[in-house]
């Protein structure tokens, strides 16, 4: 299968991008693997004719918005992030009416439609840095209340208004599960994604995006870690640190949508080019503004 993928990629000048939550076999065959921010940068910079995005739909949409002239394919178009839709209709307009200087800060885990109504996009690896740089005092942070709250704590000089959305996978991790793991592995450091609930974040030794968690584990002299994010990061963590131990809360956090990306689907979408990400020209044009602003503001 690997040979067939290489042949198809060459024939079609295609590149394969995969998020750290995609299944291990998909990460192993991808050209680029990373967190949402890294993948957005790769999508913007590469010169392939076809991008195959092994992630969830908002990621494919972002790649398309950044490259309106390229063909963006997804192994399974139904792979969707539930949180990406969690902003009530009309809420952005009513917030704008209430606060004159409002900046709508949109976590990249959102639909293209929501991005098109926003001022700047952020990911979990650059949200604090970007919000700090904005001239606006009033910030409406959508859709994730947990990442929003984390930013609010780091940037107390702003009035950050939270929206009631969350990632159902990260929000399911509990303090009880964490304490259970800590009892079994008392020396382990707790590494947590900011999409987790506050009770989990407050028990953690380090909070960061998937890429930040991976680099923290690599650079730490500690040899045991409890990882509070989706279990797919295990692949990179073990690859980088075969001598270290990684534990996950029980049951392991697993994003079923990310797991819809399979090696078989990658081959068939490359062969047939039939699962195409479509974003209207109008939405592409409007949503490009906050995405480009993120790329400019983030280091
Ligand atoms: P990052 O890639 O920014 O760590 O976000 C995690 C996530 O939930 C992606 O869906
Ligand atoms: Fe969405 Fe959560 Fe899955 Fe990430 S892990 S894609 S935020 S549902």
Short mmCIF file of C-alpha atoms and ligand atoms in Angstrom, two decimals:
data_model
loop_
_atom_site.label_atom_id
_atom_site.label_comp_id
_atom_site.label_asym_id
_atom_site.label_seq_id
_atom_site.Cartn_x
_atom_site.Cartn_y
_atom_site.Cartn_z
CA UNK A 1 0.00 0.00 0.00
CA UNK A 2 2.85 2.38 0.87
CA UNK A 3 4.35 1.91 -2.62
CA UNK A 4 1.00 2.62 -4.29
CA UNK A 5 0.63 5.84 -2.28
CA UNK A 6 4.13 6.99 -3.26
CA UNK A 7 3.35 6.28 -6.91
CA UNK A 8 0.02 8.18 -6.81
CA UNK A 9 1.58 11.13 -4.99
CA UNK A 10 4.29 11.45 -7.65
CA UNK A 11 1.87 10.99 -10.55
CA UNK A 12 -0.52 13.66 -9.22
CA UNK A 13 1.92 15.97 -7.44
CA UNK A 14 0.03 15.40 -4.18
CA UNK A 15 1.08 15.90 -0.59
CA UNK A 16 -0.38 14.19 2.50
CA UNK A 17 -0.91 16.10 5.75
CA UNK A 18 -2.00 14.37 8.98
CA UNK A 19 -2.92 15.62 12.44
CA UNK A 20 -1.40 13.97 15.52
CA UNK A 21 -4.87 12.54 16.32
CA UNK A 22 -5.05 10.58 13.04
CA UNK A 23 -4.43 6.82 13.38
CA UNK A 24 -0.76 5.82 13.72
CA UNK A 25 -0.72 4.09 10.30
CA UNK A 26 -1.89 7.32 8.67
CA UNK A 27 0.68 9.44 10.51
CA UNK A 28 3.33 6.95 9.35
CA UNK A 29 2.48 7.42 5.67
CA UNK A 30 1.99 11.22 5.74
CA UNK A 31 4.50 13.74 4.38
CA UNK A 32 3.77 16.19 7.19
CA UNK A 33 2.40 15.43 10.66
CA UNK A 34 1.67 18.12 13.20
CA UNK A 35 -0.74 20.20 15.24
CA UNK A 36 -3.36 22.51 13.71
CA UNK A 37 -1.02 25.51 13.49
CA UNK A 38 1.86 23.63 11.86
CA UNK A 39 -0.49 22.02 9.34
CA UNK A 40 -2.06 25.38 8.42
CA UNK A 41 1.43 26.75 7.73
CA UNK A 42 2.37 23.69 5.64
CA UNK A 43 -0.89 23.96 3.70
CA UNK A 44 -0.08 27.59 2.90
CA UNK A 45 3.55 27.04 1.91
CA UNK A 46 3.71 23.87 -0.20
CA UNK A 47 3.60 23.77 -4.00
CA UNK A 48 1.68 20.52 -4.56
CA UNK A 49 -1.37 20.48 -6.87
CA UNK A 50 -3.36 18.26 -4.51
CA UNK A 51 -3.47 18.36 -0.70
CA UNK A 52 -4.82 15.25 1.05
CA UNK A 53 -5.81 16.35 4.55
CA UNK A 54 -6.07 13.54 7.11
CA UNK A 55 -7.85 15.39 9.87
CA UNK A 56 -11.36 16.74 10.37
CA UNK A 57 -13.41 18.92 8.04
CA UNK A 58 -12.47 22.35 9.43
CA UNK A 59 -8.82 21.49 8.72
CA UNK A 60 -9.59 20.60 5.11
CA UNK A 61 -11.60 23.82 4.81
CA UNK A 62 -8.73 25.90 6.20
CA UNK A 63 -6.33 24.31 3.69
CA UNK A 64 -8.78 25.17 0.89
CA UNK A 65 -9.25 28.76 2.10
CA UNK A 66 -5.46 29.21 2.17
CA UNK A 67 -5.17 27.62 -1.31
CA UNK A 68 -8.37 28.35 -3.24
CA UNK A 69 -6.77 27.22 -6.51
CA UNK A 70 -5.65 23.82 -5.24
CA UNK A 71 -7.62 20.64 -4.95
CA UNK A 72 -8.04 19.68 -1.30
CA UNK A 73 -9.15 16.10 -0.66
CA UNK A 74 -10.09 14.30 2.54
CA UNK A 75 -10.04 10.52 3.01
CA UNK A 76 -13.51 10.80 4.60
CA UNK A 77 -15.54 13.98 4.16
CA UNK A 78 -17.78 13.08 7.11
CA UNK A 79 -14.88 13.45 9.59
CA UNK A 80 -16.18 16.50 11.41
CA UNK A 81 -15.35 18.28 14.67
CA UNK A 82 -18.55 18.80 16.69
CA UNK A 83 -17.07 21.82 18.46
CA UNK A 84 -16.54 23.59 15.11
CA UNK A 85 -20.31 24.30 14.99
CA UNK A 86 -20.86 25.34 18.60
CA UNK A 87 -21.72 29.03 18.22
CA UNK A 88 -25.40 30.01 18.25
CA UNK A 89 -26.75 31.71 15.11
CA UNK A 90 -26.78 35.48 15.45
CA UNK A 91 -24.58 35.52 18.58
CA UNK A 92 -21.57 37.12 16.87
CA UNK A 93 -23.77 39.93 15.50
CA UNK A 94 -25.38 40.59 18.88
CA UNK A 95 -21.97 40.68 20.60
CA UNK A 96 -20.68 43.13 17.99
CA UNK A 97 -23.73 45.32 18.62
CA UNK A 98 -23.02 45.30 22.36
CA UNK A 99 -19.27 46.10 22.27
CA UNK A 100 -18.00 48.74 19.89
CA UNK A 101 -14.35 47.66 19.85
CA UNK A 102 -15.02 43.90 19.88
CA UNK A 103 -12.52 41.47 18.32
CA UNK A 104 -14.00 38.09 17.47
CA UNK A 105 -11.22 35.58 18.06
CA UNK A 106 -11.95 32.28 16.41
CA UNK A 107 -10.25 29.05 17.40
CA UNK A 108 -9.28 27.34 14.14
CA UNK A 109 -11.53 24.44 15.24
CA UNK A 110 -14.54 26.17 13.68
CA UNK A 111 -16.47 26.13 10.42
CA UNK A 112 -15.40 28.30 7.48
CA UNK A 113 -18.68 30.17 7.96
CA UNK A 114 -17.73 31.13 11.54
CA UNK A 115 -14.23 32.10 10.44
CA UNK A 116 -15.74 34.36 7.78
CA UNK A 117 -17.44 36.36 10.56
CA UNK A 118 -14.31 36.63 12.73
CA UNK A 119 -11.42 39.07 13.05
CA UNK A 120 -8.58 36.66 13.72
CA UNK A 121 -8.06 32.92 14.00
CA UNK A 122 -5.92 31.23 16.63
CA UNK A 123 -4.83 27.70 17.44
CA UNK A 124 -4.05 26.23 20.83
CA UNK A 125 -0.34 26.91 20.25
CA UNK A 126 -0.65 30.64 19.53
CA UNK A 127 -3.94 31.83 21.16
CA UNK A 128 -2.32 33.52 24.19
CA UNK A 129 0.33 35.26 22.08
CA UNK A 130 -2.17 36.54 19.50
CA UNK A 131 -4.84 37.74 21.96
CA UNK A 132 -2.13 39.64 23.87
CA UNK A 133 -1.10 41.43 20.66
CA UNK A 134 -4.60 42.60 19.70
CA UNK A 135 -5.35 46.30 20.23
CA UNK A 136 -8.95 45.54 21.32
CA UNK A 137 -9.93 45.42 24.98
CA UNK A 138 -13.08 43.34 24.43
CA UNK A 139 -12.63 39.89 22.96
CA UNK A 140 -15.33 37.36 22.08
CA UNK A 141 -13.57 33.99 22.05
CA UNK A 142 -15.33 31.26 19.99
CA UNK A 143 -16.16 28.37 20.06
CA UNK A 144 -14.14 26.69 22.87
CA UNK A 145 -14.91 27.93 26.42
CA UNK A 146 -11.98 25.94 27.80
CA UNK A 147 -9.27 27.34 25.54
CA UNK A 148 -10.96 30.74 25.98
CA UNK A 149 -10.78 30.46 29.77
CA UNK A 150 -7.12 29.40 29.58
CA UNK A 151 -6.33 32.49 27.46
CA UNK A 152 -8.37 34.69 29.83
CA UNK A 153 -6.23 33.57 32.76
CA UNK A 154 -2.99 34.28 30.87
CA UNK A 155 -4.15 37.67 29.52
CA UNK A 156 -5.99 39.29 32.46
CA UNK A 157 -5.68 42.79 30.97
CA UNK A 158 -8.38 41.94 28.37
CA UNK A 159 -12.11 41.49 28.82
CA UNK A 160 -12.49 38.03 27.29
CA UNK A 161 -16.07 36.89 26.83
CA UNK A 162 -16.47 33.12 26.59
CA UNK A 163 -18.79 31.14 24.33
CA UNK A 164 -20.36 27.93 25.58
CA UNK A 165 -18.71 25.38 23.27
CA UNK A 166 -16.25 22.61 24.03
CA UNK A 167 -14.52 19.55 22.63
CA UNK A 168 -16.60 16.57 23.75
CA UNK A 169 -13.49 14.37 23.82
CA UNK A 170 -11.34 16.59 26.05
CA UNK A 171 -14.29 17.69 28.20
CA UNK A 172 -14.91 14.05 29.13
CA UNK A 173 -11.57 13.74 30.93
CA UNK A 174 -12.20 14.05 34.68
CA UNK A 175 -10.12 14.90 37.74
CA UNK A 176 -11.08 11.49 39.12
CA UNK A 177 -9.56 9.69 36.12
CA UNK A 178 -6.45 11.80 36.48
CA UNK A 179 -6.09 11.09 40.21
CA UNK A 180 -6.49 7.39 39.46
CA UNK A 181 -3.52 7.50 37.03
CA UNK A 182 -1.46 9.63 39.40
CA UNK A 183 -1.98 7.06 42.16
CA UNK A 184 -0.60 4.36 39.85
CA UNK A 185 2.25 6.53 38.57
CA UNK A 186 3.17 9.06 41.28
CA UNK A 187 6.36 10.20 39.52
CA UNK A 188 4.58 11.02 36.26
CA UNK A 189 4.17 14.63 35.12
CA UNK A 190 0.68 15.58 33.93
CA UNK A 191 0.63 17.15 30.44
CA UNK A 192 -2.70 18.64 29.40
CA UNK A 193 -4.32 20.17 26.34
CA UNK A 194 -6.10 23.50 27.08
CA UNK A 195 -9.35 22.07 25.64
CA UNK A 196 -9.70 20.18 28.97
CA UNK A 197 -12.02 21.31 31.77
CA UNK A 198 -10.60 23.58 34.54
CA UNK A 199 -10.61 20.79 37.17
CA UNK A 200 -8.18 18.83 34.97
CA UNK A 201 -6.07 21.84 33.98
CA UNK A 202 -5.59 22.82 37.64
CA UNK A 203 -4.08 19.39 38.45
CA UNK A 204 -1.59 19.60 35.57
CA UNK A 205 2.15 20.27 35.47
CA UNK A 206 2.13 21.59 31.91
CA UNK A 207 -0.59 22.91 29.58
CA UNK A 208 -0.08 23.18 25.83
CA UNK A 209 -1.14 22.22 22.32
CA UNK A 210 -0.42 18.74 21.00
CA UNK A 211 2.88 19.96 19.50
CA UNK A 212 3.80 21.70 22.77
CA UNK A 213 3.04 18.54 24.78
CA UNK A 214 5.20 16.48 22.40
CA UNK A 215 8.13 18.87 22.63
CA UNK A 216 7.78 19.19 26.43
CA UNK A 217 7.97 15.39 26.82
CA UNK A 218 11.00 15.22 24.54
CA UNK A 219 12.93 17.93 26.40
CA UNK A 220 11.97 16.87 29.93
CA UNK A 221 14.36 14.83 32.06
CA UNK A 222 11.30 13.10 33.56
CA UNK A 223 10.62 9.63 32.18
CA UNK A 224 6.90 9.20 32.95
CA UNK A 225 3.96 11.28 31.80
CA UNK A 226 0.18 11.24 32.08
CA UNK A 227 -1.13 12.76 28.87
CA UNK A 228 -4.51 14.51 28.86
CA UNK A 229 -5.33 14.74 25.21
CA UNK A 230 -6.43 12.48 22.36
CA UNK A 231 -4.60 9.14 22.35
CA UNK A 232 -3.25 9.58 18.78
CA UNK A 233 -0.34 11.68 20.12
CA UNK A 234 1.01 8.43 21.55
CA UNK A 235 2.54 7.56 18.17
CA UNK A 236 4.82 10.63 18.07
CA UNK A 237 5.54 10.50 21.81
CA UNK A 238 6.76 6.89 21.60
CA UNK A 239 8.66 7.51 18.34
CA UNK A 240 10.52 10.42 19.93
CA UNK A 241 11.03 8.82 23.35
CA UNK A 242 11.16 5.02 23.16
CA UNK A 243 12.66 4.87 26.66
CA UNK A 244 9.91 6.97 28.34
CA UNK A 245 6.47 5.89 29.58
CA UNK A 246 3.20 7.56 28.58
CA UNK A 247 -0.14 6.95 30.27
CA UNK A 248 -3.60 8.22 29.33
CA UNK A 249 -6.72 8.72 31.44
CA UNK A 250 -8.96 5.67 31.44
CA UNK A 251 -10.89 5.30 29.11
CA UNK A 252 -8.39 6.73 26.62
CA UNK A 253 -9.65 9.95 25.01
CA UNK A 254 -10.39 9.02 21.40
CA UNK A 255 -11.79 11.26 18.65
CA UNK A 256 -13.87 8.93 16.44
CA UNK A 257 -13.91 11.49 13.63
CA UNK A 258 -10.12 11.60 13.42
CA UNK A 259 -10.09 7.80 13.23
CA UNK A 260 -12.15 7.89 10.01
CA UNK A 261 -8.85 8.57 8.25
CA UNK A 262 -7.46 5.18 7.26
CA UNK A 263 -4.63 4.12 4.90
CA UNK A 264 -7.24 2.46 2.64
CA UNK A 265 -9.21 5.73 2.41
CA UNK A 266 -6.03 7.62 1.61
CA UNK A 267 -5.30 5.32 -1.33
CA UNK A 268 -8.86 5.46 -2.66
CA UNK A 269 -9.15 9.25 -2.41
CA UNK A 270 -5.84 9.64 -4.21
CA UNK A 271 -6.98 7.25 -6.92
CA UNK A 272 -10.47 8.69 -7.43
CA UNK A 273 -10.08 12.32 -6.31
CA UNK A 274 -13.72 12.15 -5.34
CA UNK A 275 -13.85 13.54 -1.79
CA UNK A 276 -13.22 17.19 -2.52
CA UNK A 277 -13.42 19.95 0.10
CA UNK A 278 -15.58 22.77 -1.28
CA UNK A 279 -15.80 26.28 0.16
CA UNK A 280 -17.71 28.99 -1.71
CA UNK A 281 -15.63 31.81 -3.22
CA UNK A 282 -17.38 34.35 -0.97
CA UNK A 283 -16.65 32.44 2.26
CA UNK A 284 -13.08 31.69 1.09
CA UNK A 285 -12.42 35.38 0.56
CA UNK A 286 -13.83 36.43 3.95
CA UNK A 287 -12.36 33.54 5.97
CA UNK A 288 -8.90 34.09 4.48
CA UNK A 289 -8.62 37.42 6.33
CA UNK A 290 -8.61 36.00 9.91
CA UNK A 291 -6.49 33.00 8.87
CA UNK A 292 -3.87 35.22 7.23
CA UNK A 293 -3.92 37.52 10.22
CA UNK A 294 -3.13 34.55 12.46
CA UNK A 295 -0.19 33.56 10.27
CA UNK A 296 1.13 37.14 10.43
CA UNK A 297 0.67 37.60 14.19
CA UNK A 298 2.02 34.24 15.35
CA UNK A 299 5.73 33.65 15.65
P1 LIG B 1 -4.02 21.35 18.31
O1 LIG B 1 -3.70 20.70 17.03
O2 LIG B 1 -3.92 22.85 18.20
O3 LIG B 1 -3.23 20.84 19.46
O4 LIG B 1 -5.57 21.11 18.63
C1 LIG B 1 -6.08 19.91 18.98
C2 LIG B 1 -7.37 19.59 18.36
O5 LIG B 1 -8.34 19.36 18.99
C3 LIG B 1 -7.42 19.49 16.93
O6 LIG B 1 -8.66 19.04 16.61
FE1 LIG B 2 -12.82 18.34 17.52
FE2 LIG B 2 -12.17 17.44 19.89
FE3 LIG B 2 -11.96 15.82 17.80
FE4 LIG B 2 -10.26 17.90 18.11
S1 LIG B 2 -10.45 16.11 19.43
S2 LIG B 2 -11.30 17.29 16.25
S3 LIG B 2 -11.61 19.42 19.03
S4 LIG B 2 -13.84 16.70 18.63
#
